[in-house]
CSV table of C-alpha atoms in Angstrom, one decimal:
chain,number,residue,atom,x,y,z
D,21,MET,CA,-5.1,28.5,-17.7
D,22,THR,CA,-7.6,25.7,-18.5
D,23,PRO,CA,-10.5,24.8,-16.2
D,24,LEU,CA,-11.3,21.1,-16.1
D,25,MET,CA,-13.0,18.4,-14.2
D,26,PHE,CA,-11.4,15.0,-13.6
D,27,GLY,CA,-11.6,11.9,-11.4
D,28,PRO,CA,-14.1,9.1,-11.4
D,29,ALA,CA,-17.7,9.9,-12.3
D,30,SER,CA,-18.8,9.4,-8.7
D,31,ARG,CA,-16.2,11.7,-7.3
D,32,GLN,CA,-15.4,14.5,-9.7
D,33,VAL,CA,-12.8,17.2,-8.8
D,34,PHE,CA,-12.4,20.7,-10.3
D,35,GLY,CA,-9.1,22.2,-11.1
D,36,PHE,CA,-7.1,24.5,-13.3
D,37,PHE,CA,-4.2,23.5,-15.5
D,38,HIS,CA,-1.4,26.0,-16.2
D,39,ALA,CA,0.5,24.7,-19.2
D,40,ALA,CA,4.2,25.5,-19.4
D,41,GLU,CA,4.6,28.5,-21.8
D,42,THR,CA,8.0,27.4,-23.0
D,43,PRO,CA,8.6,23.7,-22.1
D,44,ARG,CA,12.0,22.9,-20.7
D,45,GLU,CA,14.4,20.3,-22.2
D,46,ARG,CA,13.6,18.2,-19.1
D,47,PRO,CA,10.0,19.1,-18.4
D,48,VAL,CA,8.7,19.5,-14.9
D,49,ALA,CA,5.0,19.6,-13.7
D,50,VAL,CA,3.8,20.6,-10.2
D,51,LEU,CA,0.7,19.3,-8.5
D,52,ILE,CA,-0.5,21.8,-5.9
D,53,CYS,CA,-2.4,20.3,-2.9
D,54,PRO,CA,-4.2,23.1,-1.1
D,55,PRO,CA,-4.8,23.6,2.6
D,56,PHE,CA,-8.1,22.8,4.3
D,57,GLY,CA,-11.1,25.2,4.8
D,58,ALA,CA,-10.3,28.8,5.6
D,59,GLU,CA,-6.6,28.2,5.1
D,60,GLY,CA,-7.4,27.1,1.5
D,61,LEU,CA,-9.5,30.2,0.9
D,62,ARG,CA,-6.8,32.6,2.3
D,63,THR,CA,-4.1,31.1,0.0
D,64,HIS,CA,-6.2,30.7,-3.1
D,65,ARG,CA,-4.7,33.7,-4.8
D,66,PHE,CA,-1.2,32.9,-3.6
D,67,PHE,CA,-1.3,29.5,-5.3
D,68,LYS,CA,-2.8,31.0,-8.5
D,69,VAL,CA,0.0,33.4,-8.7
D,70,LEU,CA,2.5,30.7,-8.0
D,71,ALA,CA,1.1,28.5,-10.8
D,72,GLU,CA,1.2,31.4,-13.2
D,73,ARG,CA,4.8,32.1,-12.3
D,74,LEU,CA,5.7,28.4,-12.8
D,75,SER,CA,4.0,28.4,-16.2
D,76,ARG,CA,6.0,31.4,-17.3
D,77,THR,CA,9.2,29.7,-16.3
D,78,GLY,CA,8.4,26.5,-18.3
D,79,VAL,CA,6.8,24.5,-15.5
D,80,SER,CA,3.3,23.1,-15.9
D,81,ALA,CA,1.1,23.2,-12.8
D,82,LEU,CA,-2.3,21.8,-11.8
D,83,ARG,CA,-4.3,23.4,-9.0
D,84,PHE,CA,-7.4,21.7,-7.7
D,85,ASP,CA,-10.0,21.7,-4.9
D,86,PHE,CA,-10.6,18.5,-2.9
D,87,HIS,CA,-14.0,16.9,-3.3
D,88,GLY,CA,-16.6,18.8,-1.3
D,89,ALA,CA,-14.4,21.8,-1.1
D,90,GLY,CA,-14.0,25.0,-3.1
D,91,ASP,CA,-15.4,24.7,-6.6
D,92,SER,CA,-15.4,20.9,-6.6
D,93,PRO,CA,-18.7,19.0,-6.4
D,94,GLY,CA,-19.8,17.3,-3.2
D,95,ASP,CA,-20.9,18.2,0.2
D,96,GLU,CA,-18.3,19.5,2.7
D,97,GLN,CA,-20.0,17.3,5.3
D,98,GLU,CA,-18.5,14.4,3.2
D,99,GLY,CA,-15.0,15.5,3.7
D,100,ASP,CA,-12.6,12.8,5.0
D,101,LEU,CA,-8.9,12.2,4.8
D,102,ASP,CA,-9.1,8.9,2.9
D,103,GLY,CA,-11.3,10.4,0.2
D,104,TRP,CA,-9.1,13.4,-0.2
D,105,ARG,CA,-6.1,11.1,-0.4
D,106,ARG,CA,-7.7,9.4,-3.4
D,107,ASP,CA,-8.3,12.9,-4.9
D,108,VAL,CA,-4.5,13.3,-4.9
D,109,TYR,CA,-4.2,10.1,-6.9
D,110,ALA,CA,-6.8,11.4,-9.4
D,111,ALA,CA,-5.1,14.8,-9.7
D,112,HIS,CA,-1.7,13.1,-10.3
D,113,ALA,CA,-3.2,10.9,-13.0
D,114,GLU,CA,-4.7,14.0,-14.7
D,115,LEU,CA,-1.4,15.9,-14.5
D,116,ARG,CA,0.4,12.8,-15.9
D,117,ARG,CA,-2.1,12.8,-18.8
D,118,LEU,CA,-1.6,16.5,-19.5
D,119,ALA,CA,2.2,16.5,-19.1
D,120,PRO,CA,3.1,12.9,-20.0
D,121,ALA,CA,6.9,13.4,-20.2
D,122,ALA,CA,7.3,15.6,-17.1
D,123,ARG,CA,8.9,14.9,-13.8
D,124,ILE,CA,6.1,15.5,-11.3
D,125,VAL,CA,6.6,17.4,-8.0
D,126,TRP,CA,3.8,17.5,-5.4
D,127,LEU,CA,3.6,20.7,-3.5
D,128,GLY,CA,1.3,20.6,-0.5
D,129,ALA,CA,0.5,23.2,2.2
D,130,ARG,CA,-0.8,22.5,5.7
D,131,LEU,CA,-3.4,19.7,5.5
D,132,GLY,CA,-2.8,19.5,1.8
D,133,ALA,CA,0.8,18.6,2.6
D,134,THR,CA,-0.3,15.9,5.0
D,135,LEU,CA,-2.6,14.4,2.3
D,136,ALA,CA,0.2,14.5,-0.2
D,137,LEU,CA,2.4,12.6,2.3
D,138,MET,CA,-0.4,10.1,3.0
D,139,ALA,CA,-0.9,9.5,-0.7
D,140,ALA,CA,2.8,9.1,-1.5
D,141,ARG,CA,3.2,6.5,1.2
D,142,HIS,CA,0.7,4.2,-0.5
D,143,GLY,CA,3.0,4.1,-3.6
D,144,ARG,CA,0.3,4.3,-6.3
D,145,CYS,CA,1.8,7.4,-8.0
D,146,ASP,CA,5.3,8.4,-9.0
D,147,PRO,CA,6.0,11.9,-7.9
D,148,GLU,CA,9.8,12.6,-8.0
D,149,ARG,CA,9.7,15.1,-5.2
D,150,LEU,CA,7.5,16.1,-2.3
D,151,VAL,CA,7.5,19.7,-1.1
D,152,LEU,CA,5.7,19.8,2.2
D,153,TRP,CA,4.9,23.3,3.5
D,154,GLU,CA,4.1,23.3,7.2
D,155,PRO,CA,2.4,19.9,7.1
D,156,VAL,CA,-0.1,19.1,9.8
D,157,VAL,CA,1.4,16.2,11.7
D,158,GLU,CA,-0.6,16.4,15.0
D,159,GLY,CA,-4.3,16.4,14.3
D,160,ARG,CA,-5.4,17.1,17.9
D,161,GLY,CA,-3.2,20.3,18.0
D,162,TYR,CA,-4.6,21.3,14.5
D,163,LEU,CA,-8.2,20.9,15.7
D,164,ARG,CA,-7.4,22.9,18.8
D,165,PHE,CA,-5.8,25.6,16.6
D,166,LEU,CA,-8.8,25.8,14.3
D,167,ARG,CA,-11.2,26.0,17.3
D,168,GLU,CA,-9.2,28.8,18.9
D,169,GLN,CA,-9.1,30.7,15.6
D,170,HIS,CA,-12.8,30.2,15.1
D,171,VAL,CA,-13.6,31.7,18.5
D,172,LYS,CA,-11.2,34.5,17.9
D,173,ALA,CA,-13.0,35.3,14.6
D,174,LEU,CA,-16.4,35.2,16.3
D,175,ASP,CA,-15.1,37.7,18.9
D,176,ALA,CA,-13.8,40.0,16.1
D,177,THR,CA,-17.1,39.7,14.2
D,178,PHE,CA,-19.4,40.7,17.0
D,179,CYS,CA,-18.8,44.0,18.8
D,180,ILE,CA,-19.6,42.5,22.2
D,181,PRO,CA,-17.7,39.2,22.5
D,182,ASP,CA,-19.7,36.3,23.9
D,183,ARG,CA,-17.6,35.2,26.9
D,184,GLY,CA,-19.4,31.8,26.8
D,185,TRP,CA,-17.4,30.8,23.8
D,186,ARG,CA,-14.2,31.3,25.6
D,187,LYS,CA,-15.4,29.6,28.8
D,188,LEU,CA,-16.4,26.6,26.7
D,189,LEU,CA,-13.0,26.6,25.0
D,190,ALA,CA,-11.3,26.6,28.4
D,191,ARG,CA,-13.6,23.9,29.9
D,192,GLU,CA,-13.4,21.5,27.0
D,193,PRO,CA,-10.0,22.2,25.3
D,194,GLY,CA,-10.0,18.8,23.6
D,195,ALA,CA,-13.5,18.9,22.2
D,196,VAL,CA,-13.7,18.5,18.4
D,197,PRO,CA,-15.4,21.4,16.7
D,198,THR,CA,-18.1,20.8,14.1
D,199,GLU,CA,-17.2,24.0,12.2
D,200,ALA,CA,-14.1,26.0,11.8
D,201,LEU,CA,-14.1,29.4,10.3
D,202,GLY,CA,-17.1,28.7,8.1
D,203,THR,CA,-16.1,25.1,7.1
D,204,ALA,CA,-17.8,22.1,8.4
D,205,ILE,CA,-15.8,19.3,10.1
D,206,SER,CA,-17.7,16.1,9.7
D,207,PRO,CA,-17.7,13.5,12.6
D,208,LEU,CA,-15.5,11.2,10.4
D,209,LEU,CA,-13.0,14.0,9.6
D,210,GLY,CA,-12.9,14.9,13.2
D,211,SER,CA,-12.1,11.4,14.3
D,212,GLN,CA,-9.5,11.0,11.6
D,213,LEU,CA,-7.8,14.2,12.6
D,214,GLN,CA,-7.8,13.1,16.3
D,215,ALA,CA,-6.0,9.9,15.3
D,216,LEU,CA,-3.4,11.8,13.2
D,217,ASP,CA,0.0,12.0,14.9
D,218,ILE,CA,3.6,11.8,14.1
D,219,ASP,CA,3.8,8.0,14.4
D,220,ALA,CA,1.0,7.7,11.9
D,221,LEU,CA,2.9,9.5,9.1
D,222,PRO,CA,6.1,7.5,8.3
D,223,LEU,CA,7.8,8.8,5.2
D,224,THR,CA,9.0,6.3,2.6
D,225,ALA,CA,12.3,6.4,0.8
D,226,LEU,CA,10.6,6.5,-2.6
D,227,HIS,CA,10.5,10.3,-2.9
D,228,ASP,CA,13.0,13.1,-2.4
D,229,THR,CA,11.3,15.2,0.2
D,230,VAL,CA,11.6,18.9,1.2
D,231,VAL,CA,9.9,20.1,4.4
D,232,LEU,CA,9.5,23.8,5.0
D,233,ALA,CA,8.2,25.0,8.4
D,234,ASP,CA,7.9,28.1,10.5
D,235,PRO,CA,10.5,28.2,13.4
D,236,ALA,CA,7.6,28.0,15.8
D,237,ASP,CA,6.2,24.8,14.2
D,238,GLU,CA,7.7,22.4,16.7
D,239,PRO,CA,5.7,19.3,15.7
D,240,ALA,CA,6.8,19.6,12.0
D,241,ALA,CA,10.4,19.9,13.0
D,242,ARG,CA,10.1,16.9,15.4
D,243,TRP,CA,8.4,14.8,12.7
D,244,ALA,CA,11.1,15.7,10.1
D,245,ALA,CA,13.9,14.9,12.6
D,246,ALA,CA,12.3,11.5,13.3
D,247,GLN,CA,12.3,10.7,9.5
D,248,GLN,CA,15.9,11.8,9.2
D,249,LEU,CA,16.8,9.4,12.0
D,250,ARG,CA,15.2,6.7,9.9
D,251,ASN,CA,17.6,7.7,7.1
D,252,MET,CA,14.7,8.9,4.9
D,253,PRO,CA,15.7,11.3,2.0
D,254,LEU,CA,14.4,14.5,3.6
D,255,ARG,CA,15.7,18.0,3.8
D,256,PHE,CA,14.3,20.4,6.4
D,257,GLY,CA,14.4,24.1,6.3
D,258,TYR,CA,12.8,26.9,8.3
D,259,PHE,CA,10.5,29.2,6.4
D,260,GLU,CA,9.3,32.5,7.8
D,261,HIS,CA,6.7,34.3,5.7
D,262,PRO,CA,4.1,37.0,6.2
D,263,LEU,CA,1.1,34.8,5.2
D,264,VAL,CA,-1.5,34.3,7.9
D,265,TRP,CA,-3.2,30.9,7.3
D,266,THR,CA,-6.6,31.7,8.9
D,267,SER,CA,-7.1,35.4,8.3
D,268,ASP,CA,-6.3,38.1,5.7
D,269,PRO,CA,-4.7,41.2,7.3
D,270,TYR,CA,-4.7,42.9,3.9
D,271,PRO,CA,-8.1,42.2,2.4
D,272,ASN,CA,-7.9,45.0,-0.1
D,273,SER,CA,-4.5,44.1,-1.5
D,274,ALA,CA,-4.0,41.8,-4.5
D,275,MET,CA,-0.3,41.4,-3.6
D,276,VAL,CA,1.2,38.1,-2.5
D,277,PRO,CA,4.5,37.8,-0.7
D,278,ALA,CA,7.2,37.5,-3.4
D,279,GLU,CA,9.7,36.0,-1.0
D,280,ALA,CA,7.3,33.1,-0.3
D,281,LEU,CA,6.8,32.5,-4.0
D,282,GLN,CA,10.6,32.5,-4.6
D,283,ARG,CA,11.2,30.1,-1.7
D,284,LEU,CA,8.7,27.6,-3.0
D,285,GLN,CA,10.0,27.8,-6.5
D,286,GLY,CA,13.5,27.2,-5.2
D,287,ALA,CA,12.2,24.1,-3.3
D,288,ILE,CA,10.7,22.7,-6.5
D,289,HIS,CA,14.0,23.0,-8.5
D,290,ASP,CA,16.8,22.7,-6.0
């Protein structure tokens, strides 16, 4: 595992490269695009273990934090979808430099999957496959979800819940939060997420695409069906797993769900 910085001088990004231990005859490299905010924190160890597993099976992997998030430089108040989309380009270029002969697969989760989709649509990179795990395709619903989880976390943190939070949530269900579970949501990011919907995320035919979604994730299923109606090269599958995106029910356990690791590895190679 090699720590590194990459990207333009004005927008550096931090990541870890996991080189393939025994390169395959037809090498493969995976770019992991992480979720946003608390979801990224909760799944940090999961993706580290996944990258290590990929490395042991002869697949290189690059993990990174978007600019202003995690260990990357920048202020989280500067977070915006267009800038993070450019971070995907920079990460792809870095992975191409590190594994020049490899077929590159982008694996994105939640908002990271959305950003991978947005970056792929602009055609500046050449991933062979996109694996999109529960992509966020309706920004307003995502903001509402983050806000509800934020209030729920506050209730759990304080012994006597403040009913005012819940009253405000009920009175203004569409209000954009400025913070979600410890992560700032800038006015620009909030407005970009509000404008994000299924019609704004058309898939191109350039990339073989696999979409994995929870059976309850109706927006993702609806978006995938719309792309299939357009005859896009997309395969959709339901994916139930024990991971909780915004909380850690087992904070003292270093274990990650093996079945989820296996499912993602299968999506990369199938």
